[in-house]
Amino acid sequence: MFANFLNVSIPGRAVTGGLIGVNLVNLREFGKGNYRQLDDYAFGSGGMLFAAPQLKAALDSAIQNHESESKPFVVFPSPQGTLISQEIIETLSHHEHVIIICGHYEGIDERFIERYVDLEVSVGDCVITGGEIPAMMIVDSMSRLVPGVVGKNKAVIEDSFYRGMLDNPNYTRPAMWEGLEVPDVLLSGNAGKINHWRRRVASERTLTRRPDLISRASIREYLSDSVNIAVIAETSNVNLDGLYELSRAYSLGRPYIIAGSHELRAEMKTRYPEAKVKGRLPECKEDVLVIKIFAGARVNSNHSLEIKRRCLEHDGAILFVFSENEDSLERITEGISGYIYERDMNIPLNIKIGISLDKLLGKR
């Protein structure tokens, strides 16, 4: 089963080019008796299971024949495992030596799993003959993340699930086929408009088909280029150190600091010269989504996942508003309210802002 897989397409090129190494271990070589027996009847009735002693012998051989001294990471594809995801594949790709155990029949002895398996993974809620096909899928997914395996690294980054979102639809020639046209924007030659269209359609597709992905998705690149923070500062004790650095880290515009008195504005300009210090919130046009972020849950406030969904649905500028005094947020009439935590957290405002941005925008 593995012979063709390891000699064709992307995995084949990766192996041939020495970018990845795949060693196949034939379990039959470690079977017992004249028939090279690997399996036996399950105690208490049931089907056939791979026996622990034979599996241990094969595992020891795989470890001894690997040149690296690093501890291998052992994976067992099984229906009882964690549903495999891009995050799991990325984690596996950072291990120098991964061993995949291919089960069969009813599985393998649980004692072997408890002692030697680091991670059980499932490829979905279905039954297949054995672990070979999941193993191929894991090798294929991991190999794509090795530099040089895929021609353009950008292609890997833009794949579905890499940022937690689905990919945008793609088209090729002819521009008209069976009465269906390619979207005009893709024929315009305007790179800015094309990128905007792709982000918007990818967001719509994810929200419609896989809304469950939003909780772990990195959404910043799918939003408008105009996203800003505004902080309402009512006293000189407020700590906003790092506010500008946070804005840069999440590709946001220069932050606003809103201070009511002339004296406080003068102090804020001195302490935070990179920020835009104003006497009131910037005038928000109709296409600006204003989001007031509370530290704790409040009546009629939206959960952070709902805020992410609203952001993805909005095709325009976004302004996140924070304050050390939540009464000042409630006095803002426009926009929607959202909360990040179930209860207030007694930590400085600048740290709350950092946690909130990470939870909402998801920087990878």
mmCIF file of C-alpha atoms in Angstrom:
data_model
loop_
_atom_site.group_PDB
_atom_site.id
_atom_site.type_symbol
_atom_site.label_atom_id
_atom_site.label_comp_id
_atom_site.label_asym_id
_atom_site.label_seq_id
_atom_site.Cartn_x
_atom_site.Cartn_y
_atom_site.Cartn_z
ATOM 1 C CA MET A 1 0.000 0.000 0.000
ATOM 2 C CA PHE A 2 2.827 2.412 0.792
ATOM 3 C CA ALA A 3 5.032 1.650 -2.220
ATOM 4 C CA ASN A 4 3.198 3.891 -4.705
ATOM 5 C CA PHE A 5 2.289 6.521 -2.104
ATOM 6 C CA LEU A 6 5.943 7.161 -1.240
ATOM 7 C CA ASN A 7 7.030 7.372 -4.875
ATOM 8 C CA VAL A 8 4.520 9.744 -6.449
ATOM 9 C CA SER A 9 3.305 13.339 -6.154
ATOM 10 C CA ILE A 10 4.346 15.614 -3.283
ATOM 11 C CA PRO A 11 5.273 12.900 -0.725
ATOM 12 C CA GLY A 12 7.306 11.108 -3.397
ATOM 13 C CA ARG A 13 9.251 14.254 -4.280
ATOM 14 C CA ALA A 14 9.837 14.947 -0.583
ATOM 15 C CA VAL A 15 11.269 11.466 -0.019
ATOM 16 C CA THR A 16 13.323 11.457 -3.237
ATOM 17 C CA GLY A 17 14.738 14.893 -2.436
ATOM 18 C CA GLY A 18 15.724 13.867 1.083
ATOM 19 C CA LEU A 19 13.447 16.447 2.687
ATOM 20 C CA ILE A 20 11.660 13.792 4.730
ATOM 21 C CA GLY A 21 12.548 10.204 5.569
ATOM 22 C CA VAL A 22 9.945 7.440 5.819
ATOM 23 C CA ASN A 23 10.971 4.020 7.085
ATOM 24 C CA LEU A 24 8.494 1.172 6.793
ATOM 25 C CA VAL A 25 8.459 -1.501 9.492
ATOM 26 C CA ASN A 26 6.824 -4.822 8.569
ATOM 27 C CA LEU A 27 5.051 -6.044 11.686
ATOM 28 C CA ARG A 28 5.128 -9.615 10.386
ATOM 29 C CA GLU A 29 8.875 -9.696 10.996
ATOM 30 C CA PHE A 30 8.081 -9.582 14.712
ATOM 31 C CA GLY A 31 5.297 -12.168 14.705
ATOM 32 C CA LYS A 32 5.523 -15.356 16.759
ATOM 33 C CA GLY A 33 5.650 -18.941 15.571
ATOM 34 C CA ASN A 34 5.693 -20.417 12.082
ATOM 35 C CA TYR A 35 2.752 -18.267 11.028
ATOM 36 C CA ARG A 36 4.303 -15.025 12.322
ATOM 37 C CA GLN A 37 1.264 -14.458 14.495
ATOM 38 C CA LEU A 38 0.576 -10.830 15.450
ATOM 39 C CA ASP A 39 -2.969 -11.023 16.774
ATOM 40 C CA ASP A 40 -4.978 -12.951 19.310
ATOM 41 C CA TYR A 41 -8.528 -13.154 20.635
ATOM 42 C CA ALA A 42 -9.700 -10.358 22.913
ATOM 43 C CA PHE A 43 -10.383 -11.352 26.523
ATOM 44 C CA GLY A 44 -14.076 -11.375 27.396
ATOM 45 C CA SER A 45 -15.130 -12.075 23.781
ATOM 46 C CA GLY A 46 -14.753 -9.823 20.778
ATOM 47 C CA GLY A 47 -12.595 -9.752 17.671
ATOM 48 C CA MET A 48 -8.874 -10.084 17.076
ATOM 49 C CA LEU A 49 -6.312 -7.644 18.499
ATOM 50 C CA PHE A 50 -2.668 -6.973 17.802
ATOM 51 C CA ALA A 51 -0.732 -8.306 20.801
ATOM 52 C CA ALA A 52 1.408 -6.008 22.923
ATOM 53 C CA PRO A 53 4.710 -8.041 22.906
ATOM 54 C CA GLN A 54 4.952 -8.086 19.104
ATOM 55 C CA LEU A 55 4.131 -4.394 18.857
ATOM 56 C CA LYS A 56 6.744 -3.571 21.493
ATOM 57 C CA ALA A 57 9.394 -5.507 19.570
ATOM 58 C CA ALA A 58 8.542 -3.600 16.380
ATOM 59 C CA LEU A 59 8.593 -0.278 18.219
ATOM 60 C CA ASP A 60 11.996 -1.029 19.743
ATOM 61 C CA SER A 61 13.360 -1.874 16.307
ATOM 62 C CA ALA A 62 12.027 1.392 14.824
ATOM 63 C CA ILE A 63 13.652 3.374 17.610
ATOM 64 C CA GLN A 64 17.004 1.570 17.376
ATOM 65 C CA ASN A 65 17.213 1.937 13.593
ATOM 66 C CA HIS A 66 16.660 5.696 13.723
ATOM 67 C CA GLU A 67 19.868 7.705 13.734
ATOM 68 C CA SER A 68 18.629 10.500 15.991
ATOM 69 C CA GLU A 69 18.904 10.238 19.749
ATOM 70 C CA SER A 70 15.754 12.310 20.244
ATOM 71 C CA LYS A 71 12.772 10.551 21.818
ATOM 72 C CA PRO A 72 10.257 9.543 19.141
ATOM 73 C CA PHE A 73 6.647 10.696 19.276
ATOM 74 C CA VAL A 74 4.330 7.714 18.871
ATOM 75 C CA VAL A 75 0.955 8.173 17.140
ATOM 76 C CA PHE A 76 -1.813 5.601 16.908
ATOM 77 C CA PRO A 77 -4.732 6.260 14.504
ATOM 78 C CA SER A 78 -7.883 4.946 16.144
ATOM 79 C CA PRO A 79 -11.632 5.651 16.302
ATOM 80 C CA GLN A 80 -11.175 6.555 19.979
ATOM 81 C CA GLY A 81 -8.588 9.224 19.195
ATOM 82 C CA THR A 82 -8.753 13.001 19.078
ATOM 83 C CA LEU A 83 -10.169 14.253 15.781
ATOM 84 C CA ILE A 84 -7.135 15.203 13.727
ATOM 85 C CA SER A 85 -6.711 18.877 12.882
ATOM 86 C CA GLN A 86 -4.242 21.221 11.251
ATOM 87 C CA GLU A 87 -2.958 22.203 14.700
ATOM 88 C CA ILE A 88 -2.149 18.570 15.488
ATOM 89 C CA ILE A 89 -0.384 18.143 12.140
ATOM 90 C CA GLU A 90 1.697 21.278 12.760
ATOM 91 C CA THR A 91 2.634 19.982 16.207
ATOM 92 C CA LEU A 92 3.679 16.611 14.774
ATOM 93 C CA SER A 93 5.750 18.303 12.067
ATOM 94 C CA HIS A 94 7.917 19.891 14.756
ATOM 95 C CA HIS A 95 8.994 16.485 16.059
ATOM 96 C CA GLU A 96 12.159 15.091 14.504
ATOM 97 C CA HIS A 97 11.003 11.473 14.747
ATOM 98 C CA VAL A 98 7.353 10.396 14.556
ATOM 99 C CA ILE A 99 6.321 6.736 14.696
ATOM 100 C CA ILE A 100 2.841 5.805 13.460
ATOM 101 C CA ILE A 101 1.361 2.494 14.584
ATOM 102 C CA CYS A 102 -1.049 1.020 12.016
ATOM 103 C CA GLY A 103 -3.672 -1.045 13.787
ATOM 104 C CA HIS A 104 -5.985 -3.647 12.255
ATOM 105 C CA TYR A 105 -8.979 -5.799 13.135
ATOM 106 C CA GLU A 106 -10.423 -4.607 16.474
ATOM 107 C CA GLY A 107 -7.329 -2.556 17.285
ATOM 108 C CA ILE A 108 -4.387 -3.197 19.572
ATOM 109 C CA ASP A 109 -3.875 -4.180 23.195
ATOM 110 C CA GLU A 110 -4.841 -1.252 25.437
ATOM 111 C CA ARG A 111 -1.805 -1.789 27.651
ATOM 112 C CA PHE A 112 0.505 -0.975 24.749
ATOM 113 C CA ILE A 113 -1.435 2.241 24.122
ATOM 114 C CA GLU A 114 -1.263 3.265 27.781
ATOM 115 C CA ARG A 115 2.468 2.720 28.032
ATOM 116 C CA TYR A 116 3.907 3.678 24.650
ATOM 117 C CA VAL A 117 1.457 5.766 22.596
ATOM 118 C CA ASP A 118 1.766 9.542 22.945
ATOM 119 C CA LEU A 119 -1.294 10.492 20.904
ATOM 120 C CA GLU A 120 -4.360 8.717 19.516
ATOM 121 C CA VAL A 121 -5.923 10.443 16.517
ATOM 122 C CA SER A 122 -9.091 9.834 14.524
ATOM 123 C CA VAL A 123 -9.649 10.815 10.899
ATOM 124 C CA GLY A 124 -13.422 10.969 11.380
ATOM 125 C CA ASP A 125 -16.471 9.184 12.687
ATOM 126 C CA CYS A 126 -16.297 6.244 10.323
ATOM 127 C CA VAL A 127 -14.907 2.697 10.288
ATOM 128 C CA ILE A 128 -12.006 1.741 8.022
ATOM 129 C CA THR A 129 -10.020 -1.459 7.661
ATOM 130 C CA GLY A 130 -6.786 -0.399 9.288
ATOM 131 C CA GLY A 131 -4.430 2.424 10.149
ATOM 132 C CA GLU A 132 -2.560 2.540 6.845
ATOM 133 C CA ILE A 133 -4.736 5.158 5.131
ATOM 134 C CA PRO A 134 -4.741 7.475 8.187
ATOM 135 C CA ALA A 135 -0.958 7.034 8.368
ATOM 136 C CA MET A 136 -0.623 8.129 4.747
ATOM 137 C CA MET A 137 -2.821 11.132 5.415
ATOM 138 C CA ILE A 138 -0.657 12.147 8.388
ATOM 139 C CA VAL A 139 2.576 11.763 6.399
ATOM 140 C CA ASP A 140 1.127 13.730 3.481
ATOM 141 C CA SER A 141 -0.103 16.575 5.712
ATOM 142 C CA MET A 142 3.157 16.767 7.649
ATOM 143 C CA SER A 143 5.303 16.729 4.511
ATOM 144 C CA ARG A 144 3.517 19.807 3.126
ATOM 145 C CA LEU A 145 4.810 21.814 6.088
ATOM 146 C CA VAL A 146 8.470 20.937 5.487
ATOM 147 C CA PRO A 147 10.204 23.860 3.722
ATOM 148 C CA GLY A 148 10.909 23.032 0.091
ATOM 149 C CA VAL A 149 8.327 20.264 -0.274
ATOM 150 C CA VAL A 150 5.627 22.553 -1.711
ATOM 151 C CA GLY A 151 6.978 24.949 -4.305
ATOM 152 C CA LYS A 152 5.493 28.119 -2.812
ATOM 153 C CA ASN A 153 5.282 28.481 0.950
ATOM 154 C CA LYS A 154 2.465 31.001 0.427
ATOM 155 C CA ALA A 155 0.361 28.189 -1.044
ATOM 156 C CA VAL A 156 0.611 26.301 2.255
ATOM 157 C CA ILE A 157 -0.343 29.368 4.284
ATOM 158 C CA GLU A 158 -3.401 30.020 2.110
ATOM 159 C CA ASP A 159 -4.704 26.447 2.380
ATOM 160 C CA SER A 160 -7.931 25.749 4.223
ATOM 161 C CA PHE A 161 -7.451 25.289 7.970
ATOM 162 C CA TYR A 162 -3.902 26.758 8.095
ATOM 163 C CA ARG A 163 -5.298 29.891 9.741
ATOM 164 C CA GLY A 164 -8.341 28.031 10.994
ATOM 165 C CA MET A 165 -10.580 29.246 8.154
ATOM 166 C CA LEU A 166 -11.793 27.608 4.958
ATOM 167 C CA ASP A 167 -10.173 28.620 1.686
ATOM 168 C CA ASN A 168 -11.854 30.874 -0.851
ATOM 169 C CA PRO A 169 -13.284 29.323 -4.076
ATOM 170 C CA ASN A 170 -10.912 29.128 -7.045
ATOM 171 C CA TYR A 171 -11.515 29.207 -10.803
ATOM 172 C CA THR A 172 -9.584 28.603 -14.011
ATOM 173 C CA ARG A 173 -10.213 28.990 -17.767
ATOM 174 C CA PRO A 174 -12.587 29.163 -19.539
ATOM 175 C CA ALA A 175 -14.178 32.224 -17.962
ATOM 176 C CA MET A 176 -17.628 30.940 -19.026
ATOM 177 C CA TRP A 177 -18.527 27.270 -18.574
ATOM 178 C CA GLU A 178 -21.999 25.727 -18.869
ATOM 179 C CA GLY A 179 -23.556 29.151 -18.327
ATOM 180 C CA LEU A 180 -21.519 29.834 -15.170
ATOM 181 C CA GLU A 181 -19.180 32.828 -15.142
ATOM 182 C CA VAL A 182 -16.052 33.492 -13.144
ATOM 183 C CA PRO A 183 -16.639 36.419 -10.721
ATOM 184 C CA ASP A 184 -15.809 39.692 -12.482
ATOM 185 C CA VAL A 185 -13.439 40.810 -9.734
ATOM 186 C CA LEU A 186 -11.049 37.946 -10.534
ATOM 187 C CA LEU A 187 -10.800 39.207 -14.124
ATOM 188 C CA SER A 188 -10.223 42.823 -13.100
ATOM 189 C CA GLY A 189 -6.467 42.619 -12.544
ATOM 190 C CA ASN A 190 -6.883 44.725 -9.371
ATOM 191 C CA ALA A 191 -4.886 42.843 -6.722
ATOM 192 C CA GLY A 192 -6.345 44.857 -3.838
ATOM 193 C CA LYS A 193 -9.942 44.162 -4.855
ATOM 194 C CA ILE A 194 -9.166 40.496 -5.512
ATOM 195 C CA ASN A 195 -7.618 40.019 -2.067
ATOM 196 C CA HIS A 196 -10.565 41.798 -0.460
ATOM 197 C CA TRP A 197 -12.999 39.531 -2.343
ATOM 198 C CA ARG A 198 -11.104 36.398 -1.356
ATOM 199 C CA ARG A 199 -11.082 37.355 2.341
ATOM 200 C CA ARG A 200 -14.787 38.180 2.302
ATOM 201 C CA VAL A 201 -15.832 34.999 0.482
ATOM 202 C CA ALA A 202 -13.609 32.812 2.692
ATOM 203 C CA SER A 203 -15.257 34.382 5.742
ATOM 204 C CA GLU A 204 -18.756 33.797 4.335
ATOM 205 C CA ARG A 205 -17.926 30.201 3.434
ATOM 206 C CA THR A 206 -16.543 29.454 6.900
ATOM 207 C CA LEU A 207 -19.489 31.094 8.651
ATOM 208 C CA THR A 208 -21.958 29.140 6.510
ATOM 209 C CA ARG A 209 -20.315 25.732 6.258
ATOM 210 C CA ARG A 210 -18.089 25.404 9.315
ATOM 211 C CA PRO A 211 -19.037 27.975 11.983
ATOM 212 C CA ASP A 212 -17.420 25.665 14.550
ATOM 213 C CA LEU A 213 -14.020 26.699 13.200
ATOM 214 C CA ILE A 214 -14.425 30.338 14.208
ATOM 215 C CA SER A 215 -13.513 29.722 17.858
ATOM 216 C CA ARG A 216 -9.933 28.761 16.953
ATOM 217 C CA ALA A 217 -9.505 30.737 13.742
ATOM 218 C CA SER A 218 -7.002 33.539 13.188
ATOM 219 C CA ILE A 219 -9.348 36.120 11.684
ATOM 220 C CA ARG A 220 -7.291 39.314 11.449
ATOM 221 C CA GLU A 221 -6.319 38.831 7.809
ATOM 222 C CA TYR A 222 -9.968 38.292 6.874
ATOM 223 C CA LEU A 223 -11.051 41.680 8.200
ATOM 224 C CA SER A 224 -10.894 45.137 6.705
ATOM 225 C CA ASP A 225 -7.492 46.798 6.660
ATOM 226 C CA SER A 226 -8.968 49.496 8.928
ATOM 227 C CA VAL A 227 -9.118 48.061 12.453
ATOM 228 C CA ASN A 228 -8.245 50.250 15.455
ATOM 229 C CA ILE A 229 -8.226 50.286 19.244
ATOM 230 C CA ALA A 230 -9.669 53.184 21.234
ATOM 231 C CA VAL A 231 -9.026 53.384 24.985
ATOM 232 C CA ILE A 232 -11.001 55.724 27.226
ATOM 233 C CA ALA A 233 -8.611 56.965 29.918
ATOM 234 C CA GLU A 234 -10.283 58.718 32.834
ATOM 235 C CA THR A 235 -7.330 58.945 35.240
ATOM 236 C CA SER A 236 -3.579 59.270 35.006
ATOM 237 C CA ASN A 237 -3.226 55.922 36.811
ATOM 238 C CA VAL A 238 -4.272 53.911 33.770
ATOM 239 C CA ASN A 239 -1.429 51.733 32.414
ATOM 240 C CA LEU A 240 -1.324 51.620 28.626
ATOM 241 C CA ASP A 241 2.285 50.508 28.189
ATOM 242 C CA GLY A 242 2.678 48.395 25.070
ATOM 243 C CA LEU A 243 -0.528 49.632 23.441
ATOM 244 C CA TYR A 244 1.253 50.739 20.274
ATOM 245 C CA GLU A 245 3.245 47.489 20.115
ATOM 246 C CA LEU A 246 0.015 45.487 20.440
ATOM 247 C CA SER A 247 -1.503 47.441 17.565
ATOM 248 C CA ARG A 248 1.499 46.713 15.383
ATOM 249 C CA ALA A 249 1.559 43.017 16.338
ATOM 250 C CA TYR A 250 -2.053 42.611 15.192
ATOM 251 C CA SER A 251 -1.658 44.841 12.117
ATOM 252 C CA LEU A 252 -3.979 47.507 13.530
ATOM 253 C CA GLY A 253 -3.910 51.220 12.925
ATOM 254 C CA ARG A 254 -2.459 53.661 15.457
ATOM 255 C CA PRO A 255 -4.393 53.381 18.737
ATOM 256 C CA TYR A 256 -6.633 56.145 20.042
ATOM 257 C CA ILE A 257 -6.484 57.350 23.635
ATOM 258 C CA ILE A 258 -9.582 59.299 24.638
ATOM 259 C CA ALA A 259 -9.022 61.678 27.557
ATOM 260 C CA GLY A 260 -11.642 64.205 28.701
ATOM 261 C CA SER A 261 -9.536 66.950 30.305
ATOM 262 C CA HIS A 262 -6.849 69.054 28.671
ATOM 263 C CA GLU A 263 -4.358 68.158 31.427
ATOM 264 C CA LEU A 264 -4.902 64.421 31.012
ATOM 265 C CA ARG A 265 -4.588 64.666 27.231
ATOM 266 C CA ALA A 266 -1.276 66.501 27.608
ATOM 267 C CA GLU A 267 0.002 63.788 29.964
ATOM 268 C CA MET A 268 -1.113 60.974 27.657
ATOM 269 C CA LYS A 269 0.594 62.601 24.660
ATOM 270 C CA THR A 270 3.838 62.717 26.627
ATOM 271 C CA ARG A 271 3.599 59.139 27.931
ATOM 272 C CA TYR A 272 2.328 57.552 24.703
ATOM 273 C CA PRO A 273 3.565 59.618 21.736
ATOM 274 C CA GLU A 274 2.745 56.855 19.219
ATOM 275 C CA ALA A 275 -0.993 57.032 20.014
ATOM 276 C CA LYS A 276 -3.603 59.451 18.701
ATOM 277 C CA VAL A 277 -4.763 61.334 21.809
ATOM 278 C CA LYS A 278 -8.249 62.846 21.387
ATOM 279 C CA GLY A 279 -10.907 64.474 23.523
ATOM 280 C CA ARG A 280 -13.626 62.118 22.277
ATOM 281 C CA LEU A 281 -14.105 59.025 20.141
ATOM 282 C CA PRO A 282 -13.432 59.563 16.435
ATOM 283 C CA GLU A 283 -16.597 60.134 14.454
ATOM 284 C CA CYS A 284 -17.791 56.771 13.243
ATOM 285 C CA LYS A 285 -19.266 56.531 9.779
ATOM 286 C CA GLU A 286 -22.031 54.081 8.971
ATOM 287 C CA ASP A 287 -19.570 51.460 7.744
ATOM 288 C CA VAL A 288 -17.651 51.386 11.046
ATOM 289 C CA LEU A 289 -18.457 48.567 13.476
ATOM 290 C CA VAL A 290 -17.945 49.801 17.056
ATOM 291 C CA ILE A 291 -17.343 47.043 19.614
ATOM 292 C CA LYS A 292 -17.282 47.914 23.317
ATOM 293 C CA ILE A 293 -15.286 45.299 25.199
ATOM 294 C CA PHE A 294 -16.198 44.577 28.822
ATOM 295 C CA ALA A 295 -13.889 42.642 31.120
ATOM 296 C CA GLY A 296 -16.721 40.562 32.587
ATOM 297 C CA ALA A 297 -20.075 39.288 31.327
ATOM 298 C CA ARG A 298 -22.850 41.884 31.248
ATOM 299 C CA VAL A 299 -26.560 41.799 30.396
ATOM 300 C CA ASN A 300 -27.116 42.087 26.625
ATOM 301 C CA SER A 301 -23.396 41.668 25.944
ATOM 302 C CA ASN A 302 -22.156 39.331 23.235
ATOM 303 C CA HIS A 303 -19.809 36.413 23.868
ATOM 304 C CA SER A 304 -16.340 36.658 22.303
ATOM 305 C CA LEU A 305 -17.277 34.035 19.667
ATOM 306 C CA GLU A 306 -20.268 36.121 18.647
ATOM 307 C CA ILE A 307 -17.995 39.170 18.398
ATOM 308 C CA LYS A 308 -15.679 37.244 16.051
ATOM 309 C CA ARG A 309 -18.662 36.277 13.909
ATOM 310 C CA ARG A 310 -19.900 39.893 13.769
ATOM 311 C CA CYS A 311 -16.426 41.053 12.754
ATOM 312 C CA LEU A 312 -16.249 38.510 9.925
ATOM 313 C CA GLU A 313 -19.715 39.454 8.685
ATOM 314 C CA HIS A 314 -18.871 43.168 8.658
ATOM 315 C CA ASP A 315 -17.397 44.503 5.426
ATOM 316 C CA GLY A 316 -15.872 47.725 6.704
ATOM 317 C CA ALA A 317 -13.785 49.388 9.388
ATOM 318 C CA ILE A 318 -13.824 48.111 12.992
ATOM 319 C CA LEU A 319 -13.151 50.016 16.222
ATOM 320 C CA PHE A 320 -12.575 48.138 19.487
ATOM 321 C CA VAL A 321 -13.243 50.367 22.499
ATOM 322 C CA PHE A 322 -11.783 49.611 25.947
ATOM 323 C CA SER A 323 -11.943 51.487 29.240
ATOM 324 C CA GLU A 324 -10.778 51.207 32.845
ATOM 325 C CA ASN A 325 -14.299 52.298 33.855
ATOM 326 C CA GLU A 326 -17.067 50.223 32.311
ATOM 327 C CA ASP A 327 -19.688 52.908 32.995
ATOM 328 C CA SER A 328 -18.001 55.003 30.329
ATOM 329 C CA LEU A 329 -18.422 52.152 27.823
ATOM 330 C CA GLU A 330 -22.122 51.903 28.591
ATOM 331 C CA ARG A 331 -22.559 55.606 27.834
ATOM 332 C CA ILE A 332 -21.467 55.009 24.223
ATOM 333 C CA THR A 333 -24.694 54.645 22.276
ATOM 334 C CA GLU A 334 -23.406 53.257 18.975
ATOM 335 C CA GLY A 335 -22.029 49.811 18.350
ATOM 336 C CA ILE A 336 -22.413 46.515 20.164
ATOM 337 C CA SER A 337 -21.181 45.260 23.517
ATOM 338 C CA GLY A 338 -19.037 42.195 24.008
ATOM 339 C CA TYR A 339 -17.396 40.450 26.922
ATOM 340 C CA ILE A 340 -14.207 38.420 27.137
ATOM 341 C CA TYR A 341 -14.404 36.871 30.599
ATOM 342 C CA GLU A 342 -17.263 35.591 32.737
ATOM 343 C CA ARG A 343 -16.198 37.864 35.579
ATOM 344 C CA ASP A 344 -13.968 40.888 36.035
ATOM 345 C CA MET A 345 -10.258 40.202 36.356
ATOM 346 C CA ASN A 346 -8.140 42.334 38.641
ATOM 347 C CA ILE A 347 -5.313 42.938 36.183
ATOM 348 C CA PRO A 348 -4.085 46.124 34.463
ATOM 349 C CA LEU A 349 -6.057 47.397 31.487
ATOM 350 C CA ASN A 350 -3.154 46.989 29.040
ATOM 351 C CA ILE A 351 -2.965 43.269 29.850
ATOM 352 C CA LYS A 352 -6.739 42.914 29.447
ATOM 353 C CA ILE A 353 -6.432 44.542 26.030
ATOM 354 C CA GLY A 354 -3.683 42.119 25.002
ATOM 355 C CA ILE A 355 -5.710 39.084 26.119
ATOM 356 C CA SER A 356 -8.804 40.419 24.366
ATOM 357 C CA LEU A 357 -7.026 41.003 21.049
ATOM 358 C CA ASP A 358 -5.551 37.532 21.118
ATOM 359 C CA LYS A 359 -8.928 35.968 21.867
ATOM 360 C CA LEU A 360 -10.736 37.980 19.214
ATOM 361 C CA LEU A 361 -8.204 38.268 16.401
ATOM 362 C CA GLY A 362 -6.095 35.160 17.003
ATOM 363 C CA LYS A 363 -2.501 35.982 16.174
ATOM 364 C CA ARG A 364 -0.597 32.923 14.925
#
